[in-house]
Amino acid sequence: MKSTHSRIPDAFGKGSTVVEHVFLDDVIEAWDEALTRSGIDATTPAAVAALRDLLDRAGVLTLSTWGMVYRAEHARVDLARALAAFGVGSPIEDRPEATVLH
């Protein structure tokens, strides 16, 4: 899953933090690739419902995180849990070129 590093200003305007995060499109792409690699049809009702639940959780975490980002560590754990329900292992870790620095 591709990730991005962005500088997020702190809540009090006295600095910033670099945060590794992912975009929801990249989560969806990783989901589809993992299911396809495992020979599972991503369009089945169960797979669509599981992806919807994953994206709902991602949305809640994004809205509740300072800077409104879906942190990469949360995304990796959430994706692994959702895939485990289908007997699919975690996606292969990112290639270095898949990480973007801002």
Short mmCIF file of N, CA and C in Angstrom, two decimals:
data_model
loop_
_atom_site.label_atom_id
_atom_site.label_comp_id
_atom_site.label_asym_id
_atom_site.label_seq_id
_atom_site.Cartn_x
_atom_site.Cartn_y
_atom_site.Cartn_z
N MET A 1 0.85 -1.16 0.00
CA MET A 1 0.00 0.00 0.00
C MET A 1 0.90 1.23 0.00
N LYS A 2 0.64 2.12 -0.90
CA LYS A 2 1.43 3.34 -0.98
C LYS A 2 1.13 4.23 0.22
N SER A 3 2.15 4.89 0.71
CA SER A 3 1.97 5.83 1.81
C SER A 3 2.63 7.15 1.46
N THR A 4 2.25 8.17 2.21
CA THR A 4 2.75 9.52 2.00
C THR A 4 3.17 10.09 3.33
N HIS A 5 4.20 10.89 3.33
CA HIS A 5 4.61 11.60 4.54
C HIS A 5 4.27 13.07 4.34
N SER A 6 3.53 13.64 5.27
CA SER A 6 3.16 15.05 5.20
C SER A 6 3.45 15.71 6.53
N ARG A 7 3.77 17.00 6.46
CA ARG A 7 3.99 17.78 7.67
C ARG A 7 2.64 18.36 8.10
N ILE A 8 2.21 18.01 9.32
CA ILE A 8 0.93 18.45 9.86
C ILE A 8 1.21 19.47 10.97
N PRO A 9 0.69 20.71 10.83
CA PRO A 9 0.89 21.70 11.90
C PRO A 9 0.22 21.23 13.19
N ASP A 10 0.85 21.56 14.33
CA ASP A 10 0.22 21.15 15.58
C ASP A 10 -0.97 22.05 15.91
N ALA A 11 -1.75 21.64 16.88
CA ALA A 11 -3.01 22.32 17.21
C ALA A 11 -2.80 23.75 17.72
N PHE A 12 -1.63 24.07 18.21
CA PHE A 12 -1.40 25.37 18.80
C PHE A 12 -0.54 26.27 17.93
N GLY A 13 -0.22 25.83 16.73
CA GLY A 13 0.55 26.64 15.79
C GLY A 13 2.00 26.84 16.18
N LYS A 14 2.53 25.96 17.00
CA LYS A 14 3.91 26.11 17.47
C LYS A 14 4.81 25.02 16.93
N GLY A 15 4.60 24.62 15.75
CA GLY A 15 5.44 23.57 15.17
C GLY A 15 4.61 22.65 14.32
N SER A 16 5.21 21.53 13.98
CA SER A 16 4.51 20.55 13.15
C SER A 16 5.14 19.18 13.36
N THR A 17 4.44 18.18 12.85
CA THR A 17 4.89 16.80 12.94
C THR A 17 4.79 16.18 11.57
N VAL A 18 5.76 15.36 11.22
CA VAL A 18 5.69 14.62 9.97
C VAL A 18 4.95 13.32 10.26
N VAL A 19 3.91 13.07 9.47
CA VAL A 19 3.04 11.92 9.69
C VAL A 19 3.00 11.07 8.42
N GLU A 20 3.17 9.75 8.60
CA GLU A 20 2.99 8.82 7.48
C GLU A 20 1.52 8.47 7.41
N HIS A 21 0.92 8.67 6.25
CA HIS A 21 -0.50 8.39 6.10
C HIS A 21 -0.77 7.81 4.72
N VAL A 22 -1.99 7.31 4.55
CA VAL A 22 -2.40 6.74 3.27
C VAL A 22 -3.69 7.40 2.82
N PHE A 23 -3.91 7.36 1.53
CA PHE A 23 -5.16 7.84 0.96
C PHE A 23 -6.10 6.64 0.81
N LEU A 24 -7.40 6.90 0.91
CA LEU A 24 -8.37 5.80 0.83
C LEU A 24 -8.29 5.06 -0.50
N ASP A 25 -7.98 5.77 -1.58
CA ASP A 25 -7.84 5.10 -2.87
C ASP A 25 -6.74 4.05 -2.83
N ASP A 26 -5.67 4.32 -2.09
CA ASP A 26 -4.58 3.35 -1.97
C ASP A 26 -4.98 2.16 -1.12
N VAL A 27 -5.83 2.37 -0.12
CA VAL A 27 -6.35 1.27 0.69
C VAL A 27 -7.21 0.36 -0.19
N ILE A 28 -8.07 0.97 -0.99
CA ILE A 28 -8.94 0.20 -1.88
C ILE A 28 -8.10 -0.59 -2.88
N GLU A 29 -7.08 0.04 -3.43
CA GLU A 29 -6.20 -0.64 -4.39
C GLU A 29 -5.50 -1.83 -3.74
N ALA A 30 -5.01 -1.66 -2.52
CA ALA A 30 -4.34 -2.75 -1.81
C ALA A 30 -5.32 -3.88 -1.52
N TRP A 31 -6.55 -3.54 -1.14
CA TRP A 31 -7.60 -4.53 -0.88
C TRP A 31 -7.86 -5.35 -2.14
N ASP A 32 -8.09 -4.66 -3.25
CA ASP A 32 -8.39 -5.34 -4.51
C ASP A 32 -7.23 -6.24 -4.95
N GLU A 33 -6.00 -5.73 -4.84
CA GLU A 33 -4.83 -6.53 -5.24
C GLU A 33 -4.69 -7.79 -4.38
N ALA A 34 -4.89 -7.65 -3.07
CA ALA A 34 -4.75 -8.80 -2.17
C ALA A 34 -5.81 -9.86 -2.46
N LEU A 35 -7.06 -9.42 -2.68
CA LEU A 35 -8.11 -10.40 -2.97
C LEU A 35 -7.88 -11.06 -4.33
N THR A 36 -7.52 -10.27 -5.32
CA THR A 36 -7.28 -10.81 -6.66
C THR A 36 -6.12 -11.80 -6.63
N ARG A 37 -5.04 -11.46 -5.92
CA ARG A 37 -3.88 -12.34 -5.81
C ARG A 37 -4.26 -13.67 -5.16
N SER A 38 -5.27 -13.63 -4.28
CA SER A 38 -5.71 -14.84 -3.58
C SER A 38 -6.81 -15.58 -4.31
N GLY A 39 -7.23 -15.04 -5.45
CA GLY A 39 -8.26 -15.69 -6.25
C GLY A 39 -9.68 -15.47 -5.73
N ILE A 40 -9.88 -14.43 -4.96
CA ILE A 40 -11.20 -14.11 -4.41
C ILE A 40 -11.81 -12.98 -5.22
N ASP A 41 -13.07 -13.14 -5.58
CA ASP A 41 -13.78 -12.11 -6.34
C ASP A 41 -14.14 -10.95 -5.41
N ALA A 42 -13.58 -9.77 -5.69
CA ALA A 42 -13.80 -8.59 -4.85
C ALA A 42 -15.21 -8.02 -5.00
N THR A 43 -16.00 -8.55 -5.93
CA THR A 43 -17.35 -8.02 -6.15
C THR A 43 -18.44 -8.82 -5.45
N THR A 44 -18.05 -9.86 -4.71
CA THR A 44 -19.05 -10.63 -3.98
C THR A 44 -19.64 -9.76 -2.87
N PRO A 45 -20.89 -10.01 -2.48
CA PRO A 45 -21.50 -9.19 -1.42
C PRO A 45 -20.68 -9.17 -0.12
N ALA A 46 -20.09 -10.28 0.25
CA ALA A 46 -19.30 -10.33 1.48
C ALA A 46 -18.05 -9.45 1.37
N ALA A 47 -17.37 -9.50 0.22
CA ALA A 47 -16.17 -8.69 0.02
C ALA A 47 -16.51 -7.21 -0.04
N VAL A 48 -17.59 -6.87 -0.70
CA VAL A 48 -18.01 -5.47 -0.78
C VAL A 48 -18.38 -4.94 0.61
N ALA A 49 -19.09 -5.75 1.38
CA ALA A 49 -19.47 -5.33 2.74
C ALA A 49 -18.24 -5.16 3.63
N ALA A 50 -17.26 -6.06 3.50
CA ALA A 50 -16.04 -5.96 4.30
C ALA A 50 -15.24 -4.71 3.93
N LEU A 51 -15.17 -4.41 2.64
CA LEU A 51 -14.48 -3.19 2.20
C LEU A 51 -15.21 -1.95 2.71
N ARG A 52 -16.53 -1.97 2.66
CA ARG A 52 -17.31 -0.84 3.18
C ARG A 52 -17.04 -0.64 4.67
N ASP A 53 -17.00 -1.73 5.43
CA ASP A 53 -16.70 -1.62 6.86
C ASP A 53 -15.29 -1.07 7.09
N LEU A 54 -14.33 -1.53 6.29
CA LEU A 54 -12.96 -1.03 6.39
C LEU A 54 -12.92 0.47 6.11
N LEU A 55 -13.61 0.91 5.07
CA LEU A 55 -13.60 2.33 4.71
C LEU A 55 -14.38 3.17 5.73
N ASP A 56 -15.42 2.60 6.32
CA ASP A 56 -16.13 3.32 7.40
C ASP A 56 -15.20 3.56 8.57
N ARG A 57 -14.45 2.53 8.96
CA ARG A 57 -13.49 2.68 10.06
C ARG A 57 -12.42 3.71 9.69
N ALA A 58 -11.93 3.63 8.46
CA ALA A 58 -10.92 4.58 8.00
C ALA A 58 -11.46 6.01 8.07
N GLY A 59 -12.71 6.19 7.70
CA GLY A 59 -13.31 7.52 7.75
C GLY A 59 -13.39 8.06 9.16
N VAL A 60 -13.78 7.22 10.09
CA VAL A 60 -13.87 7.64 11.49
C VAL A 60 -12.49 8.00 12.02
N LEU A 61 -11.50 7.16 11.74
CA LEU A 61 -10.14 7.44 12.21
C LEU A 61 -9.57 8.70 11.56
N THR A 62 -9.88 8.91 10.30
CA THR A 62 -9.40 10.10 9.60
C THR A 62 -9.98 11.36 10.24
N LEU A 63 -11.27 11.35 10.50
CA LEU A 63 -11.92 12.53 11.07
C LEU A 63 -11.51 12.78 12.52
N SER A 64 -11.08 11.74 13.23
CA SER A 64 -10.72 11.91 14.63
C SER A 64 -9.22 12.10 14.85
N THR A 65 -8.44 12.15 13.77
CA THR A 65 -6.99 12.33 13.87
C THR A 65 -6.63 13.75 13.51
N TRP A 66 -5.77 14.36 14.33
CA TRP A 66 -5.34 15.72 14.04
C TRP A 66 -4.71 15.77 12.66
N GLY A 67 -5.12 16.72 11.85
CA GLY A 67 -4.65 16.82 10.48
C GLY A 67 -5.53 16.08 9.50
N MET A 68 -6.52 15.37 10.03
CA MET A 68 -7.48 14.61 9.22
C MET A 68 -6.79 13.70 8.21
N VAL A 69 -5.93 12.82 8.71
CA VAL A 69 -5.24 11.85 7.87
C VAL A 69 -5.48 10.45 8.43
N TYR A 70 -5.43 9.47 7.56
CA TYR A 70 -5.54 8.06 7.96
C TYR A 70 -4.11 7.55 8.10
N ARG A 71 -3.66 7.47 9.33
CA ARG A 71 -2.27 7.09 9.60
C ARG A 71 -1.97 5.71 9.03
N ALA A 72 -0.78 5.58 8.48
CA ALA A 72 -0.38 4.34 7.81
C ALA A 72 -0.38 3.15 8.76
N GLU A 73 0.03 3.37 10.02
CA GLU A 73 0.05 2.22 10.96
C GLU A 73 -1.35 1.71 11.22
N HIS A 74 -2.33 2.59 11.28
CA HIS A 74 -3.72 2.15 11.45
C HIS A 74 -4.21 1.44 10.19
N ALA A 75 -3.88 1.99 9.04
CA ALA A 75 -4.32 1.40 7.78
C ALA A 75 -3.79 -0.01 7.61
N ARG A 76 -2.52 -0.23 7.95
CA ARG A 76 -1.94 -1.57 7.79
C ARG A 76 -2.63 -2.59 8.68
N VAL A 77 -2.87 -2.21 9.93
CA VAL A 77 -3.53 -3.13 10.87
C VAL A 77 -4.97 -3.39 10.43
N ASP A 78 -5.70 -2.33 10.07
CA ASP A 78 -7.09 -2.49 9.67
C ASP A 78 -7.22 -3.34 8.41
N LEU A 79 -6.33 -3.11 7.44
CA LEU A 79 -6.36 -3.89 6.20
C LEU A 79 -6.05 -5.36 6.49
N ALA A 80 -5.05 -5.61 7.31
CA ALA A 80 -4.70 -6.99 7.64
C ALA A 80 -5.85 -7.71 8.33
N ARG A 81 -6.53 -7.03 9.24
CA ARG A 81 -7.68 -7.65 9.94
C ARG A 81 -8.82 -7.95 8.97
N ALA A 82 -9.10 -7.01 8.07
CA ALA A 82 -10.19 -7.21 7.11
C ALA A 82 -9.87 -8.36 6.17
N LEU A 83 -8.62 -8.45 5.73
CA LEU A 83 -8.24 -9.53 4.82
C LEU A 83 -8.21 -10.88 5.53
N ALA A 84 -7.84 -10.88 6.81
CA ALA A 84 -7.78 -12.13 7.58
C ALA A 84 -9.14 -12.82 7.63
N ALA A 85 -10.20 -12.04 7.61
CA ALA A 85 -11.55 -12.61 7.63
C ALA A 85 -11.82 -13.47 6.38
N PHE A 86 -11.05 -13.22 5.32
CA PHE A 86 -11.18 -13.99 4.09
C PHE A 86 -10.06 -15.02 3.94
N GLY A 87 -9.25 -15.16 4.98
CA GLY A 87 -8.14 -16.10 4.93
C GLY A 87 -6.98 -15.61 4.08
N VAL A 88 -6.93 -14.29 3.88
CA VAL A 88 -5.87 -13.70 3.06
C VAL A 88 -4.85 -13.05 3.99
N GLY A 89 -3.58 -13.33 3.74
CA GLY A 89 -2.52 -12.74 4.55
C GLY A 89 -2.34 -11.27 4.23
N SER A 90 -1.57 -10.59 5.07
CA SER A 90 -1.28 -9.18 4.86
C SER A 90 -0.61 -8.96 3.52
N PRO A 91 -0.89 -7.82 2.91
CA PRO A 91 -0.21 -7.50 1.65
C PRO A 91 1.29 -7.38 1.87
N ILE A 92 2.04 -7.60 0.84
CA ILE A 92 3.49 -7.45 0.91
C ILE A 92 3.78 -5.99 1.24
N GLU A 93 4.76 -5.78 2.12
CA GLU A 93 5.09 -4.41 2.53
C GLU A 93 5.49 -3.57 1.32
N ASP A 94 5.33 -2.29 1.50
CA ASP A 94 5.59 -1.32 0.44
C ASP A 94 7.02 -1.39 -0.09
N ARG A 95 7.11 -1.11 -1.34
CA ARG A 95 8.42 -0.91 -1.93
C ARG A 95 8.86 0.52 -1.58
N PRO A 96 10.15 0.79 -1.41
CA PRO A 96 10.58 2.15 -1.06
C PRO A 96 10.07 3.20 -2.04
N GLU A 97 9.96 2.85 -3.31
CA GLU A 97 9.50 3.83 -4.29
C GLU A 97 8.00 4.12 -4.19
N ALA A 98 7.29 3.36 -3.36
CA ALA A 98 5.86 3.58 -3.18
C ALA A 98 5.57 4.64 -2.11
N THR A 99 6.61 5.13 -1.45
CA THR A 99 6.43 6.14 -0.42
C THR A 99 6.76 7.51 -0.99
N VAL A 100 5.89 8.46 -0.78
CA VAL A 100 6.05 9.82 -1.29
C VAL A 100 6.34 10.73 -0.12
N LEU A 101 7.35 11.57 -0.24
CA LEU A 101 7.67 12.55 0.80
C LEU A 101 7.24 13.93 0.34
N HIS A 102 6.58 14.66 1.24
CA HIS A 102 6.16 16.04 0.94
C HIS A 102 6.95 16.99 1.78
#
